[in-house]
XYZ file of C-alpha atoms in Angstrom:
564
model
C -15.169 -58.564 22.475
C -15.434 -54.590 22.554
C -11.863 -52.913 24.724
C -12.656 -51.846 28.275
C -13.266 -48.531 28.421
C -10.263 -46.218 29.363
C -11.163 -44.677 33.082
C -10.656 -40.573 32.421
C -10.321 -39.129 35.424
C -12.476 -35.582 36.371
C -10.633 -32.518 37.370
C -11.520 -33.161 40.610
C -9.768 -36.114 40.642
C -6.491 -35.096 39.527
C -4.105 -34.597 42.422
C -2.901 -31.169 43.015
C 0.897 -31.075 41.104
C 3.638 -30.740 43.765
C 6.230 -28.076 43.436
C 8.842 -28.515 41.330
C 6.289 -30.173 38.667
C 7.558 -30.400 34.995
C 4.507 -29.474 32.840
C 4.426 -31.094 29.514
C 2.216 -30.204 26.506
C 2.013 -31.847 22.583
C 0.228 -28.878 21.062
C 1.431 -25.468 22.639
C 4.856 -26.926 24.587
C 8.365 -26.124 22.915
C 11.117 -28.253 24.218
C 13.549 -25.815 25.186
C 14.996 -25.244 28.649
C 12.607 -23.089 29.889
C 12.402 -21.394 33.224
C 11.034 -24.229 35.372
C 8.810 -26.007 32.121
C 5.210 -24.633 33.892
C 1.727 -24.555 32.684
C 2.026 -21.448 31.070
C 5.685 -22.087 29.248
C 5.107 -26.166 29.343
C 8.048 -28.456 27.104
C 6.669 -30.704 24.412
C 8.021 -34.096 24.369
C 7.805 -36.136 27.800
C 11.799 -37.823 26.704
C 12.631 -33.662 26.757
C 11.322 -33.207 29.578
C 12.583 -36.398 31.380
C 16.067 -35.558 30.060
C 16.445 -32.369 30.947
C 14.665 -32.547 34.250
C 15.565 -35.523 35.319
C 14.839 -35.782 39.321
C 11.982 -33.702 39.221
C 8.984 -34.322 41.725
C 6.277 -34.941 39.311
C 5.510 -34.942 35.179
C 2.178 -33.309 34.208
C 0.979 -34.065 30.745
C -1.751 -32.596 28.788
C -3.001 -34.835 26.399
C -5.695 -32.382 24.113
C -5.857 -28.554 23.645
C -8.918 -28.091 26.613
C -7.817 -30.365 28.969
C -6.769 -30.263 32.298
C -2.819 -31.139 33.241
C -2.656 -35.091 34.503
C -0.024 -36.966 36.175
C 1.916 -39.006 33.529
C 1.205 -42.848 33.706
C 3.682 -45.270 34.170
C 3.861 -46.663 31.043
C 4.244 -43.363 29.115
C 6.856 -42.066 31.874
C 8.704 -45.502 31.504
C 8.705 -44.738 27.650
C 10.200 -41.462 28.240
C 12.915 -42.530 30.282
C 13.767 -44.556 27.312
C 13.488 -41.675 24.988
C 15.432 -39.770 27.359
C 18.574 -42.192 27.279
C 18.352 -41.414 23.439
C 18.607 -37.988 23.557
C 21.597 -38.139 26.142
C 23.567 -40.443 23.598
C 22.957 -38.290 20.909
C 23.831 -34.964 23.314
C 27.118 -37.211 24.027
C 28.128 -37.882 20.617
C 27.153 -34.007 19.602
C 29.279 -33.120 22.376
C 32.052 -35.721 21.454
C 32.174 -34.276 17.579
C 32.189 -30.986 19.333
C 35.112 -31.465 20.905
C 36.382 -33.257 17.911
C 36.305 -30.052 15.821
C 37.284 -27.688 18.400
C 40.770 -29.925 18.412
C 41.013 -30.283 14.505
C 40.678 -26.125 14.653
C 42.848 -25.520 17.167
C 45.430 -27.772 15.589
C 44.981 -25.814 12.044
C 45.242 -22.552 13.849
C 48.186 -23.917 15.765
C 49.679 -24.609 11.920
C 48.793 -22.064 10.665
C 50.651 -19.437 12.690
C 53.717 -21.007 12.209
C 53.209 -19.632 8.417
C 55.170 -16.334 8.334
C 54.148 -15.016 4.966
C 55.983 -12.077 3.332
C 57.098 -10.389 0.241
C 58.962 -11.689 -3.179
C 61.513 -8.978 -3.799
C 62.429 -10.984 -6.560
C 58.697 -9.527 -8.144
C 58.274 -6.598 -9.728
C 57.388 -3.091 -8.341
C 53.773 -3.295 -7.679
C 52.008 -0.306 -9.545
C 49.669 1.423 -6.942
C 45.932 1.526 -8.686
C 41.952 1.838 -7.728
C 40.086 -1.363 -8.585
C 38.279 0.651 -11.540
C 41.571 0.790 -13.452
C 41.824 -2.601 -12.918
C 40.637 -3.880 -16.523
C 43.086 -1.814 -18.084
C 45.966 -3.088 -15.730
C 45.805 -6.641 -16.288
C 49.040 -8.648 -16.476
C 50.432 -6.206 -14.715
C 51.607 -6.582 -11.028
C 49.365 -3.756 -9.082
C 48.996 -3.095 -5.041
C 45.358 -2.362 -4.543
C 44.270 -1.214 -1.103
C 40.403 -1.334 0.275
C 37.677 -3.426 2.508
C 37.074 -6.963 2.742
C 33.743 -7.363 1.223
C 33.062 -10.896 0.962
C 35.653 -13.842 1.890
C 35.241 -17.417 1.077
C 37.818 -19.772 2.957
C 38.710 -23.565 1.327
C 41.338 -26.046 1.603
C 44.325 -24.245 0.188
C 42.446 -21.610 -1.360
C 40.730 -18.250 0.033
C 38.881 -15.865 -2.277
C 38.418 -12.603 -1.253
C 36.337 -10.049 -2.716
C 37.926 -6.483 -2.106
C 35.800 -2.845 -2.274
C 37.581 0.207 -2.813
C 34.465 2.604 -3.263
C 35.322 2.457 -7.077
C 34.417 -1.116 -7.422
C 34.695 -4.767 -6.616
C 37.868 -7.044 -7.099
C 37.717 -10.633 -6.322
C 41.524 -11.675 -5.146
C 42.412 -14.883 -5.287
C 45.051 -16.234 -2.579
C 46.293 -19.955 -2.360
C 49.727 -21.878 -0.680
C 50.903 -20.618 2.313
C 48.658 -17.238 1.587
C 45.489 -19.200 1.877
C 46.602 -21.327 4.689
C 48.123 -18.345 7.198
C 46.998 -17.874 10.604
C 46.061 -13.888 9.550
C 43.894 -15.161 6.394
C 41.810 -17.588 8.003
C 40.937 -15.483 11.076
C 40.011 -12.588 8.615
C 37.258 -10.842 8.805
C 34.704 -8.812 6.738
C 35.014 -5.129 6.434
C 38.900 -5.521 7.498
C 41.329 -3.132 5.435
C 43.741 -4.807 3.424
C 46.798 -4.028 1.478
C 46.584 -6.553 -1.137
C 49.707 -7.398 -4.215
C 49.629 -9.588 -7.356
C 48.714 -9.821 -10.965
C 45.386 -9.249 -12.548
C 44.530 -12.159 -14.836
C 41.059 -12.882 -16.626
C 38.674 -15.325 -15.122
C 38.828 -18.747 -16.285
C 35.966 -19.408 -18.798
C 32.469 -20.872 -17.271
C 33.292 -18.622 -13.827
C 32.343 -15.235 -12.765
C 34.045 -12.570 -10.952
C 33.281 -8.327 -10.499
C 34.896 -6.801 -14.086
C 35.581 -10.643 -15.558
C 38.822 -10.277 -14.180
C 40.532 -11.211 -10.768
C 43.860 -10.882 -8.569
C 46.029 -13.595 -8.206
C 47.362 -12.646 -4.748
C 51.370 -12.558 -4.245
C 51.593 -10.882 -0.500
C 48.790 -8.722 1.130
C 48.750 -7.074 4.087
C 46.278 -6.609 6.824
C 45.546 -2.507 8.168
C 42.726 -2.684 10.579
C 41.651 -5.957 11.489
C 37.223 -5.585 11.921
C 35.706 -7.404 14.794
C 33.902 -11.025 14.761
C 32.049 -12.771 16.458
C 28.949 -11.306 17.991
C 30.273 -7.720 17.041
C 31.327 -8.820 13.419
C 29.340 -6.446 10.803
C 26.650 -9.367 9.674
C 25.485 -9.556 13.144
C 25.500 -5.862 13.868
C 23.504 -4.967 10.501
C 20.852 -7.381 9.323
C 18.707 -6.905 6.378
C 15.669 -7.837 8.084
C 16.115 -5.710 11.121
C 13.967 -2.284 12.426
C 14.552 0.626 10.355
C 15.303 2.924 13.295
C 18.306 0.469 14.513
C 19.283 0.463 10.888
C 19.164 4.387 10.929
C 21.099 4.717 13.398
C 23.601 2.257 11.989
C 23.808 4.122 8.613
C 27.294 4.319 9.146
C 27.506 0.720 8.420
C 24.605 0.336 6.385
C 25.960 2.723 4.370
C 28.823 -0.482 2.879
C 26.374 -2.161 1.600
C 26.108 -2.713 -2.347
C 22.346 -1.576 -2.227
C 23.296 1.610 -0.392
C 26.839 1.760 -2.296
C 24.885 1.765 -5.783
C 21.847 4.302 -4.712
C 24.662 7.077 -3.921
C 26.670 5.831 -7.684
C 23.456 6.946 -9.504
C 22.696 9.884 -7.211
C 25.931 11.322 -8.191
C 25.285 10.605 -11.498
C 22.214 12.152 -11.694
C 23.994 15.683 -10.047
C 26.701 15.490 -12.903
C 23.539 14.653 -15.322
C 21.953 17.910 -13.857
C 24.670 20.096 -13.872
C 25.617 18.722 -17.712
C 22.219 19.537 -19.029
C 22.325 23.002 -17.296
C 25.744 23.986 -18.907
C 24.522 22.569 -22.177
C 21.269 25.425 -22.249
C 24.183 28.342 -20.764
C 22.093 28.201 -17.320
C 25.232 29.239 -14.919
C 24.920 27.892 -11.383
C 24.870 30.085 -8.084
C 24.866 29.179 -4.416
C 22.459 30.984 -2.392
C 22.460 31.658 1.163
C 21.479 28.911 3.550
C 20.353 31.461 6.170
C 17.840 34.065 5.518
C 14.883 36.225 7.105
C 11.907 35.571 4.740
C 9.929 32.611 4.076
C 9.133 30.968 0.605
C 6.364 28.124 1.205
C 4.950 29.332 4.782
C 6.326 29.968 8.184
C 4.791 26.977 9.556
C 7.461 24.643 7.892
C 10.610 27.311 8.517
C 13.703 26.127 11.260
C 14.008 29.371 13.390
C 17.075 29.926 15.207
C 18.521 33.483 16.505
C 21.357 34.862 14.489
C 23.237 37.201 16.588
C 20.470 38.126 18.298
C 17.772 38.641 15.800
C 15.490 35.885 14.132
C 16.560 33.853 11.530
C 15.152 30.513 9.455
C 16.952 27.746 7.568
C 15.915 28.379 3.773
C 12.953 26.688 2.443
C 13.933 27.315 -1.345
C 16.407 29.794 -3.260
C 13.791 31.037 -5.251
C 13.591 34.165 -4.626
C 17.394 35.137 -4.286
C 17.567 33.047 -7.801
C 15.267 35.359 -8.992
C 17.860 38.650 -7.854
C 20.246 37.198 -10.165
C 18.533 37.139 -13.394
C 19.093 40.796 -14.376
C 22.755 40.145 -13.755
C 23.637 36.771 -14.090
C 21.024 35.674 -16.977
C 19.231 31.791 -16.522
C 19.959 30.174 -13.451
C 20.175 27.243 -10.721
C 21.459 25.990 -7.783
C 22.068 23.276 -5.819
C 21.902 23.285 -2.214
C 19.867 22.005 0.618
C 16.539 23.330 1.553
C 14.734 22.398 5.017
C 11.344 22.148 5.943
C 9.877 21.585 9.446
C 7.110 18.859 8.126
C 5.618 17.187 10.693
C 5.227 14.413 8.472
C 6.430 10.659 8.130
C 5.336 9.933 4.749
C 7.487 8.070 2.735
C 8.195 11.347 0.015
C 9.753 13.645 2.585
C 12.336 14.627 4.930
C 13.299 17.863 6.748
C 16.312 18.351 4.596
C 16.954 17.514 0.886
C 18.694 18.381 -1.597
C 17.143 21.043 -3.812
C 17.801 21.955 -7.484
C 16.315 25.039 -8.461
C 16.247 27.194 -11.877
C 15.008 30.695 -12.724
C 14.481 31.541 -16.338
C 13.918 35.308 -17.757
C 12.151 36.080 -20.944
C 10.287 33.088 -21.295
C 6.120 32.086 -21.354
C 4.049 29.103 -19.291
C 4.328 27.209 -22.713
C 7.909 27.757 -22.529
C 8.370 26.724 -18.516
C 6.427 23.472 -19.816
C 8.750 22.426 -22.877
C 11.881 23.579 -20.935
C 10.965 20.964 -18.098
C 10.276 18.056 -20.409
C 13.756 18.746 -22.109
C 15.740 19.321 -18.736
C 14.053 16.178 -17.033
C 14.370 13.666 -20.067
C 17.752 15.077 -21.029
C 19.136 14.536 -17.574
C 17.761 10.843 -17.476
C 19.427 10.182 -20.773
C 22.950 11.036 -19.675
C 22.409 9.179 -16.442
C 22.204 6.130 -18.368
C 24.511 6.514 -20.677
C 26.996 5.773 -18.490
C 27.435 2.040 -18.388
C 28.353 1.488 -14.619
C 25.132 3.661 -13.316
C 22.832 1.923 -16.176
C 23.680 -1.352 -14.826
C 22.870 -0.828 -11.341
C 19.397 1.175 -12.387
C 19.060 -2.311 -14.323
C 19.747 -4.320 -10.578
C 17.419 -1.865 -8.565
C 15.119 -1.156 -11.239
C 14.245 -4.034 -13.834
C 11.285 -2.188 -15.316
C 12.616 1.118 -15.344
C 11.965 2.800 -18.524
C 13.172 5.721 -19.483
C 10.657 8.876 -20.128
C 9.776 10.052 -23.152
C 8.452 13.486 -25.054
C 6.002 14.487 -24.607
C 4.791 14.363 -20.902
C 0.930 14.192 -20.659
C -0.519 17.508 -20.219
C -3.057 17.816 -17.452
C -5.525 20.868 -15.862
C -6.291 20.255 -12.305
C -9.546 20.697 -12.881
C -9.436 17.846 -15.007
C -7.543 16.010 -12.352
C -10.680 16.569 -10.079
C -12.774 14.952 -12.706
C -10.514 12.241 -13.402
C -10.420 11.446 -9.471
C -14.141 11.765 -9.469
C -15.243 9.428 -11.984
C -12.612 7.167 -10.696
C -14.231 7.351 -7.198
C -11.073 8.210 -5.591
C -12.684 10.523 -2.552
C -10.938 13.902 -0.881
C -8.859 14.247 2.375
C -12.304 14.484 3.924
C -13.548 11.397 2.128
C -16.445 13.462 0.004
C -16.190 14.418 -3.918
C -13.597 16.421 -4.555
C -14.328 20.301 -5.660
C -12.800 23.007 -7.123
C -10.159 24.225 -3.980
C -9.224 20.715 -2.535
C -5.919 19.972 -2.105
C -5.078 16.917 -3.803
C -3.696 14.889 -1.271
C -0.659 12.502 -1.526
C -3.159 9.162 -1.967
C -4.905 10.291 -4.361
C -2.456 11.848 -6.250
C -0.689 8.879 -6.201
C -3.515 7.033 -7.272
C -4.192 8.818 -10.674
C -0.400 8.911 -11.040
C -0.078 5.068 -11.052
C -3.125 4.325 -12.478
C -2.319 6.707 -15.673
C 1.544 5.155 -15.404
C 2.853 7.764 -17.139
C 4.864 11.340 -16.192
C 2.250 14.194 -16.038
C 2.720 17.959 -16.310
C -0.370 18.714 -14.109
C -1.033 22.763 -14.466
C -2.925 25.799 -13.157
C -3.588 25.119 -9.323
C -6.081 27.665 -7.710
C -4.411 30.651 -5.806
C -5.636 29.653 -2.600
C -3.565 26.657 -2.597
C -0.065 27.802 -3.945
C 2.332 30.356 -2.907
C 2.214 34.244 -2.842
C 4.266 34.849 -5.964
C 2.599 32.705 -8.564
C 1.216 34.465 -11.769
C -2.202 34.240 -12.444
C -3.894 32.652 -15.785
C -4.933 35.348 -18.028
C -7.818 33.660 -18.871
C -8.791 32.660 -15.442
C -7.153 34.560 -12.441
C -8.720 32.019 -10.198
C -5.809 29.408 -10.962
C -2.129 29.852 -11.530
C 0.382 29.471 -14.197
C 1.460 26.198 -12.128
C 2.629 22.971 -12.629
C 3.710 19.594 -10.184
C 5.617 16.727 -12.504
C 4.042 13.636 -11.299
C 5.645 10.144 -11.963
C 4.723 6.942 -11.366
C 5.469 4.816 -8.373
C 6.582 8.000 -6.346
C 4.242 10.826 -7.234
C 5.259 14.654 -7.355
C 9.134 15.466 -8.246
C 9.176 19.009 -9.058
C 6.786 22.150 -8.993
C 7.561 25.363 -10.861
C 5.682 28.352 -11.674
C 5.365 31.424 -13.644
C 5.842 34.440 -11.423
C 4.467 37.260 -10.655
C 6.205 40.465 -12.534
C 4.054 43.675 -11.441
C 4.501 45.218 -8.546
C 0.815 46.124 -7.800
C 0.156 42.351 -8.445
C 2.544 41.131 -5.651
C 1.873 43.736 -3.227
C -1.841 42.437 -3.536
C -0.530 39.117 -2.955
C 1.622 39.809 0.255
C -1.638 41.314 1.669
C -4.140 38.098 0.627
C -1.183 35.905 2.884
C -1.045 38.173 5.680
C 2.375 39.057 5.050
C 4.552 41.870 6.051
C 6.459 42.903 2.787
C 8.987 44.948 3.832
C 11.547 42.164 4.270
C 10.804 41.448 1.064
C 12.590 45.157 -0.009
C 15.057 43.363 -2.268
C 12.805 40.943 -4.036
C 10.100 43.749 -4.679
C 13.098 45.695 -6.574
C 13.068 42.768 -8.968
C 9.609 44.318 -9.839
C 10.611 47.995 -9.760
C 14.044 48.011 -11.675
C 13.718 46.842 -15.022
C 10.939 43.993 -14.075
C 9.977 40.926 -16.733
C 8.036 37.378 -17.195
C 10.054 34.901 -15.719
C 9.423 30.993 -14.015
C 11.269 28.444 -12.645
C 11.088 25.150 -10.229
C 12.322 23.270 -8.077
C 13.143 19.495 -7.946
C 13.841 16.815 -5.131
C 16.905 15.103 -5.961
C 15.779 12.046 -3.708
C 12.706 11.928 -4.855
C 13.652 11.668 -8.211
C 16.179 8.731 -7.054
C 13.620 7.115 -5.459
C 11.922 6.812 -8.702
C 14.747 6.181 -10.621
C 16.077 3.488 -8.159
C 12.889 1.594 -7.481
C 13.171 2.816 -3.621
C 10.222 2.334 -1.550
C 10.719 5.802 0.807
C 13.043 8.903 0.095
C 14.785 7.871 3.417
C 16.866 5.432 1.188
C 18.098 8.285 -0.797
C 19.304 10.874 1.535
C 23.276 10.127 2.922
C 22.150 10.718 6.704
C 18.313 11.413 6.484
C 16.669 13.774 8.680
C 13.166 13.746 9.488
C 10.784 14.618 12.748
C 12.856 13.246 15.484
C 15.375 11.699 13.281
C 18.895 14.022 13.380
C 21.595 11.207 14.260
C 24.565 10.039 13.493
């Protein structure tokens, strides 16, 4: 005998909701106390909504994704109620286990501050050291000072891990120590004071160095807040990068962040190494000058004393006034440009390491780059620390080696071209085009390997490149180009004669008389000379597997970034 047929009613039939109506909906409903459950934020279960709405008017149920709100019927709202009782005896016995905790807690942190911990003068003096000496320190009963990094809290035992800047140290308190009022309301990124003996780890465990502190007395120096201002809640992995930027403060603690700025001052010892090893002597150039380098439309102006002044672009040229004194040369120092641009390879200040080099030819320039950048990249890793944290932020990094490929850019135009990788203006590119960031990019990765890439046309470099002898349409030029980040350096031959620059200064448009003291490179006892310039964060960036410089620079500073 076929079912009765189930009477639906029209939308015409359905009685208008009263106010006060609790709107209920399987597919789009969430059952969370909402403002009022309504059509447009409805709940999701009708034992929810019963529950927590419990003398409400009216229930409204939609039953499919198109249809209109209904009344509930009486057997579903009678099931419900049922459903409803369930959820308020499982609300009662959360509630009762609540409470149940919040008494067991109260009654250890009632114990617990009747611990009064202090120190065994029977011990030893404790010998002051940084964690990094801690290896060669162990047996030995140390005081170690720092921030709490990590903290793990069991029955009778607390393990701490403590970071001084020179490393990690896991500490290792138990007794009384573990069960104190102070250790188990601890809290991350609290300074500590911390005593006790440095033992290896017992076999089959792990701990920073293989080693850890077995804690005797500690004590605390600035307690960090908790709670909702505790340092997990403030900085979150996951959260925007502008609320992270202007939380570098904090960010800064973190082991990513903490291991970037180990290998960035590794690589500015690596630099400086490699320089003294060639007898290149460093100088520090003014910050502040009156002449641009790479075009007044990326110089800071400001008024010095009255007259107009710019934030240096590059020390190249003053570099270039000490190589009749001084010999080879380099600096660095921070250089500023006022880019407009939020790529992820720039920022408005960076830091800048610059050579000049007398006596020398374009072949020369070449070689001399290939031996500075491969030399530098070999002392960074020989230092074990630094290696292993390039290892952590960069599995696949491997390190360069000579020689770099060698490559015109007019053969970068063809390679670009028969790859069908189009210009800024999405056409073929032709002899002129800048090659853009993309597409450089492009070939760079593609090739995945460094590239000396050589003799740009005038039009697109500076004023005081040399020409090519055998074509004065392009310059003795070069950009090193690396995978996974693109350009890290540019250098140049420049130009020596006199006649030849003064010819330059008028095809820019530019006014050479500031220029007095750079011109009498030229007039007193001139010669062939080059040099370049490198981005140290850009060369982190590759070396650290970093996805934007940003990550690189201590306080970055780009278009309306300049805080903290």
């Amino acid at each position: 005998m076929a079912s009765p047929a189930i009477e639906k009613l029209s939308i015409e039939d359905i009685p208008p909701p009263p106010a006060g109506t609790i709107f209920i909906d399987d597919f789009s409903g969430v059952d969370v106390i909402s403002a009022g459950a309504t059509t447009t934020s409805p709940v999701k279960s009708p034992a929810f909504a019963v529950y927590t709405f419990p003398n409400a008017p009216a229930y409204y149920l939609r039953r499919q994704v198109d249809s209109p709100f209904e009344p509930i019927s009486a057997s579903a709202l009678k099931k419900a109620k049922k459903g409803a009782e369930g959820l308020a005896k499982k609300a009662k016995a959360a509630e009762e286990l609540k409470a149940k905790k919040d008494a067991d807690e109260a009654k250890r942190l009632e114990e617990a501050s009747k611990i009064v911990i202090k120190p065994d003068l029977s011990l030893p003096e404790a010998k002051r050291i940084k964690i990094r000496d801690g290896a060669a320190n162990e047996g030995t009963r140390v005081v170690v000072q720092g921030w709490v990094h990590r903290l793990r809290l069991q029955k009778g035992l607390a393990f701490l891990v403590l970071r001084d800047g020179t490393g990690f140290l896991q500490c290792v308190l138990s007794g009384d120590l573990a069960n104190a009022y102070s250790t188990i309301t601890l809290t991350l990124e609290s300074t500590v004071t911390i005593y006790g003996i440095i033992h290896d780890i017992p076999e089959g465990h792990f701990a920073p160095g293989s080693h850890e502190l077995v804690v005797d007395y500690y004590d605390i120096v600035g307690l960090a807040p908790g709670g909702d201002d505790a340092i997990s809640n403030r900085v979150q992995e996951n959260a925007d990068p502008s609320i992270l930027l202007d939380l570098r403060h904090l960010v800064l603690r973190g082991e990513t962040m903490t291991g970037i700025f180990k290998v960035r001052a590794a690589l500015l010892r690596s630099f400086r190494r490699v320089y003294q090893e060639l007898g290149i002597l460093e100088v520090t150039p003014p910050c502040m000058v009156q002449t641009q380098v790479e075009g007044g439309s990326t110089l800071f102006a400001f008024k010095y004393y009255g007259e107009d002044a710019y934030l240096t672009q590059s020390s190249q040229l003053y570099l270039e006034t000490c190589l009749p004194a001084l010999g080879d040369v380099f600096c660095i120092q921070e250089s500023f440009r006022a880019e407009r641009s939020h790529t992820r390879r720039h920022l408005s200040e960076y830091t800048h390491v610059e050579a000049e080099l007398a006596f020398l030819t374009f072949d020369d320039l070449l070689s001399h780059l290939e031996h500075f950048f491969t030399k530098t990249i070999q002392y960074v890793l020989e230092d074990e620390e630094i290696a292993a944290i390039v290892k952590k932020l960069n599995p696949s990094f491997v390190a360069p080696q000579l020689p770099f490929r060698r490559m015109t850019y007019e053969s970068a135009l063809e390679w670009l071209n028969e790859h069908g990788v189009p210009n800024e203006e999405g056409e073929t590119f032709k002899f002129g085009d800048d090659i853009a960031e993309a597409a450089e990019r492009k070939m760079t990765d593609e090739i995945n390997e460094p590239i000396l890439l050589t003799r740009f046309p005038v039009e697109i470099k500076s004023f005081y490149m040399q020409k090519c002898a055998d074509d004065p349409r392009v310059t003795e030029s070069v950009d090193i180009l690396m995978p996974n980040v693109g350009e890290i350096a540019g250098g140049s031959m420049r130009i020596y004669d006199l006649d030849e620059l003064m010819k330059a200064y008028k095809r820019e448009n530019m006014d050479p008389t500031p220029y007095y003291w750079f011109n009498d490179q030229r007039v007193y006892g001139t010669c062939p000379h080059g040099g370049y310039g490198l981005g140290t964060e850009r060369i982190l960036a590759w070396l650290c597997d970093r996805f934007t410089v940003r990550d690189c620079s201590l306080y970055p500073r780009f278009t309306g970034r300049c805080k903290p």
